[in-house]
C-alpha positions as protocol buffer text, in pm:
chain_id: "A"
residue {
  index: 1
  type: MET
  ca { x: -10317 y: 22567 z: 27705 }
}
residue {
  index: 2
  type: LYS
  ca { x: -10209 y: 22252 z: 27968 }
}
residue {
  index: 3
  type: ILE
  ca { x: -10264 y: 22027 z: 27643 }
}
residue {
  index: 4
  type: LYS
  ca { x: -10025 y: 22233 z: 27434 }
}
residue {
  index: 5
  type: PHE
  ca { x: -9759 y: 22178 z: 27745 }
}
residue {
  index: 6
  type: ALA
  ca { x: -9845 y: 21829 z: 27754 }
}
residue {
  index: 7
  type: TRP
  ca { x: -9765 y: 21780 z: 27388 }
}
residue {
  index: 8
  type: LEU
  ca { x: -9487 y: 21984 z: 27387 }
}
residue {
  index: 9
  type: GLY
  ca { x: -9323 y: 21731 z: 27665 }
}
residue {
  index: 10
  type: VAL
  ca { x: -9442 y: 21423 z: 27473 }
}
residue {
  index: 11
  type: VAL
  ca { x: -9246 y: 21579 z: 27163 }
}
residue {
  index: 12
  type: ALA
  ca { x: -8942 y: 21664 z: 27395 }
}
residue {
  index: 13
  type: SER
  ca { x: -8933 y: 21348 z: 27555 }
}
residue {
  index: 14
  type: ALA
  ca { x: -8965 y: 21149 z: 27221 }
}
residue {
  index: 15
  type: ALA
  ca { x: -8663 y: 21386 z: 27063 }
}
residue {
  index: 16
  type: ALA
  ca { x: -8472 y: 21303 z: 27348 }
}
residue {
  index: 17
  type: LEU
  ca { x: -8522 y: 20912 z: 27341 }
}
residue {
  index: 18
  type: ILE
  ca { x: -8430 y: 20920 z: 26969 }
}
residue {
  index: 19
  type: THR
  ca { x: -8123 y: 21112 z: 27020 }
}
residue {
  index: 20
  type: GLY
  ca { x: -8013 y: 20903 z: 27346 }
}
residue {
  index: 21
  type: CYS
  ca { x: -8006 y: 20616 z: 27093 }
}
residue {
  index: 22
  type: ALA
  ca { x: -7705 y: 20747 z: 26885 }
}
residue {
  index: 23
  type: VAL
  ca { x: -7513 y: 20860 z: 27166 }
}
residue {
  index: 24
  type: THR
  ca { x: -7249 y: 20699 z: 27348 }
}
residue {
  index: 25
  type: THR
  ca { x: -7327 y: 20624 z: 27715 }
}
residue {
  index: 26
  type: PRO
  ca { x: -7032 y: 20667 z: 27931 }
}
residue {
  index: 27
  type: GLY
  ca { x: -6795 y: 20355 z: 27976 }
}
residue {
  index: 28
  type: GLN
  ca { x: -6910 y: 20237 z: 27661 }
}
residue {
  index: 29
  type: ASP
  ca { x: -6610 y: 20067 z: 27487 }
}
residue {
  index: 30
  type: LEU
  ca { x: -6598 y: 20161 z: 27134 }
}
residue {
  index: 31
  type: PRO
  ca { x: -6359 y: 19983 z: 26896 }
}
residue {
  index: 32
  type: ARG
  ca { x: -6031 y: 20175 z: 26869 }
}
residue {
  index: 33
  type: TYR
  ca { x: -5816 y: 20110 z: 26575 }
}
residue {
  index: 34
  type: ARG
  ca { x: -5447 y: 20243 z: 26534 }
}
residue {
  index: 35
  type: CYS
  ca { x: -5303 y: 20288 z: 26169 }
}
residue {
  index: 36
  type: GLU
  ca { x: -4968 y: 20356 z: 25980 }
}
residue {
  index: 37
  type: HIS
  ca { x: -4896 y: 20709 z: 25973 }
}
residue {
  index: 38
  type: GLY
  ca { x: -4974 y: 20787 z: 26329 }
}
residue {
  index: 39
  type: ILE
  ca { x: -5365 y: 20783 z: 26279 }
}
residue {
  index: 40
  type: ALA
  ca { x: -5565 y: 20637 z: 26577 }
}
residue {
  index: 41
  type: PHE
  ca { x: -5934 y: 20641 z: 26596 }
}
residue {
  index: 42
  type: SER
  ca { x: -6269 y: 20481 z: 26749 }
}
residue {
  index: 43
  type: VAL
  ca { x: -6570 y: 20394 z: 26558 }
}
residue {
  index: 44
  type: ARG
  ca { x: -6965 y: 20380 z: 26617 }
}
residue {
  index: 45
  type: PHE
  ca { x: -7187 y: 20223 z: 26370 }
}
residue {
  index: 46
  type: VAL
  ca { x: -7523 y: 20353 z: 26370 }
}
residue {
  index: 47
  type: ASP
  ca { x: -7759 y: 20227 z: 26129 }
}
residue {
  index: 48
  type: ASP
  ca { x: -7574 y: 20256 z: 25779 }
}
residue {
  index: 49
  type: THR
  ca { x: -7309 y: 20492 z: 25899 }
}
residue {
  index: 50
  type: ALA
  ca { x: -7000 y: 20470 z: 26085 }
}
residue {
  index: 51
  type: ILE
  ca { x: -6883 y: 20775 z: 26288 }
}
residue {
  index: 52
  type: LEU
  ca { x: -6502 y: 20806 z: 26349 }
}
residue {
  index: 53
  type: ASP
  ca { x: -6360 y: 20995 z: 26580 }
}
residue {
  index: 54
  type: GLY
  ca { x: -5979 y: 21031 z: 26620 }
}
residue {
  index: 55
  type: SER
  ca { x: -5592 y: 21203 z: 26554 }
}
residue {
  index: 56
  type: ARG
  ca { x: -5761 y: 21369 z: 26235 }
}
residue {
  index: 57
  type: GLY
  ca { x: -6092 y: 21504 z: 26369 }
}
residue {
  index: 58
  type: SER
  ca { x: -6448 y: 21356 z: 26347 }
}
residue {
  index: 59
  type: ASP
  ca { x: -6611 y: 21213 z: 26030 }
}
residue {
  index: 60
  type: VAL
  ca { x: -6936 y: 21068 z: 25930 }
}
residue {
  index: 61
  type: LEU
  ca { x: -6898 y: 20812 z: 25678 }
}
residue {
  index: 62
  type: TYR
  ca { x: -7230 y: 20652 z: 25488 }
}
residue {
  index: 63
  type: ARG
  ca { x: -7254 y: 20272 z: 25375 }
}
residue {
  index: 64
  type: ASP
  ca { x: -7108 y: 20182 z: 25057 }
}
residue {
  index: 65
  type: ALA
  ca { x: -7149 y: 19879 z: 24830 }
}
residue {
  index: 66
  type: GLY
  ca { x: -6850 y: 19630 z: 24863 }
}
residue {
  index: 67
  type: GLY
  ca { x: -6713 y: 19379 z: 25049 }
}
residue {
  index: 68
  type: LEU
  ca { x: -6609 y: 18994 z: 24977 }
}
residue {
  index: 69
  type: THR
  ca { x: -6760 y: 18856 z: 25266 }
}
residue {
  index: 70
  type: ALA
  ca { x: -7055 y: 18953 z: 25475 }
}
residue {
  index: 71
  type: GLN
  ca { x: -6826 y: 19075 z: 25761 }
}
residue {
  index: 72
  type: GLN
  ca { x: -6669 y: 19336 z: 25554 }
}
residue {
  index: 73
  type: GLN
  ca { x: -6828 y: 19654 z: 25517 }
}
residue {
  index: 74
  type: ASN
  ca { x: -6713 y: 19963 z: 25356 }
}
residue {
  index: 75
  type: PHE
  ca { x: -6814 y: 20367 z: 25438 }
}
residue {
  index: 76
  type: SER
  ca { x: -6737 y: 20671 z: 25267 }
}
residue {
  index: 77
  type: ASN
  ca { x: -6809 y: 21045 z: 25236 }
}
residue {
  index: 78
  type: PRO
  ca { x: -6609 y: 21296 z: 24990 }
}
residue {
  index: 79
  type: ARG
  ca { x: -6294 y: 21320 z: 25256 }
}
residue {
  index: 80
  type: MET
  ca { x: -6229 y: 20926 z: 25306 }
}
residue {
  index: 81
  type: ARG
  ca { x: -6320 y: 20572 z: 25263 }
}
residue {
  index: 82
  type: ALA
  ca { x: -6294 y: 20310 z: 25540 }
}
residue {
  index: 83
  type: GLU
  ca { x: -6305 y: 19929 z: 25478 }
}
residue {
  index: 84
  type: PHE
  ca { x: -6374 y: 19751 z: 25799 }
}
residue {
  index: 85
  type: GLY
  ca { x: -6354 y: 19374 z: 25866 }
}
residue {
  index: 86
  type: LEU
  ca { x: -6052 y: 19285 z: 25695 }
}
residue {
  index: 87
  type: GLY
  ca { x: -5775 y: 19029 z: 25729 }
}
residue {
  index: 88
  type: ALA
  ca { x: -5786 y: 18667 z: 25871 }
}
residue {
  index: 89
  type: SER
  ca { x: -5960 y: 18753 z: 26200 }
}
residue {
  index: 90
  type: GLY
  ca { x: -6165 y: 19061 z: 26059 }
}
residue {
  index: 91
  type: ARG
  ca { x: -6002 y: 19325 z: 26310 }
}
residue {
  index: 92
  type: GLU
  ca { x: -5816 y: 19506 z: 26053 }
}
residue {
  index: 93
  type: ALA
  ca { x: -5935 y: 19827 z: 25849 }
}
residue {
  index: 94
  type: ILE
  ca { x: -5779 y: 20027 z: 25539 }
}
residue {
  index: 95
  type: LEU
  ca { x: -5869 y: 20422 z: 25546 }
}
residue {
  index: 96
  type: ARG
  ca { x: -5818 y: 20571 z: 25217 }
}
residue {
  index: 97
  type: TYR
  ca { x: -5802 y: 20950 z: 25165 }
}
residue {
  index: 98
  type: PRO
  ca { x: -5804 y: 21009 z: 24780 }
}
residue {
  index: 99
  type: LEU
  ca { x: -5784 y: 21377 z: 24807 }
}
residue {
  index: 100
  type: LEU
  ca { x: -5394 y: 21341 z: 24968 }
}
residue {
  index: 101
  type: PRO
  ca { x: -5371 y: 21034 z: 24854 }
}
residue {
  index: 102
  type: LEU
  ca { x: -5308 y: 20836 z: 25143 }
}
residue {
  index: 103
  type: VAL
  ca { x: -5367 y: 20505 z: 25218 }
}
residue {
  index: 104
  type: ALA
  ca { x: -5348 y: 20346 z: 25589 }
}
residue {
  index: 105
  type: ARG
  ca { x: -5355 y: 20005 z: 25731 }
}
residue {
  index: 106
  type: CYS
  ca { x: -5514 y: 19978 z: 26066 }
}
residue {
  index: 107
  type: ALA
  ca { x: -5555 y: 19690 z: 26339 }
}
residue {
  index: 108
  type: ARG
  ca { x: -5834 y: 19679 z: 26610 }
}
residue {
  index: 109
  type: GLU
  ca { x: -5659 y: 19711 z: 26950 }
}
């Protein structure tokens, strides 16, 4: 019986550790973007995903092919597409909402 509880503790600890890797710690500064059309969001990049939290809710986007330089990264889901690392400084982004249709240019604060 002790072995089962010990094993359960190990599994629970491992799950907490894995989950903790993707969770934002208090005080961590996330890149914040302000866009046209009153859109604002923060973004976390985790592996091959971008997690956007902002004025239009939360979205998980998955890495796409594209981009002309190494700093340009593209992410999408069925609802939207985000292109990061644009502009001369790499601090600009574009959000595309194909269902609306809407395109918003953004700048990192």
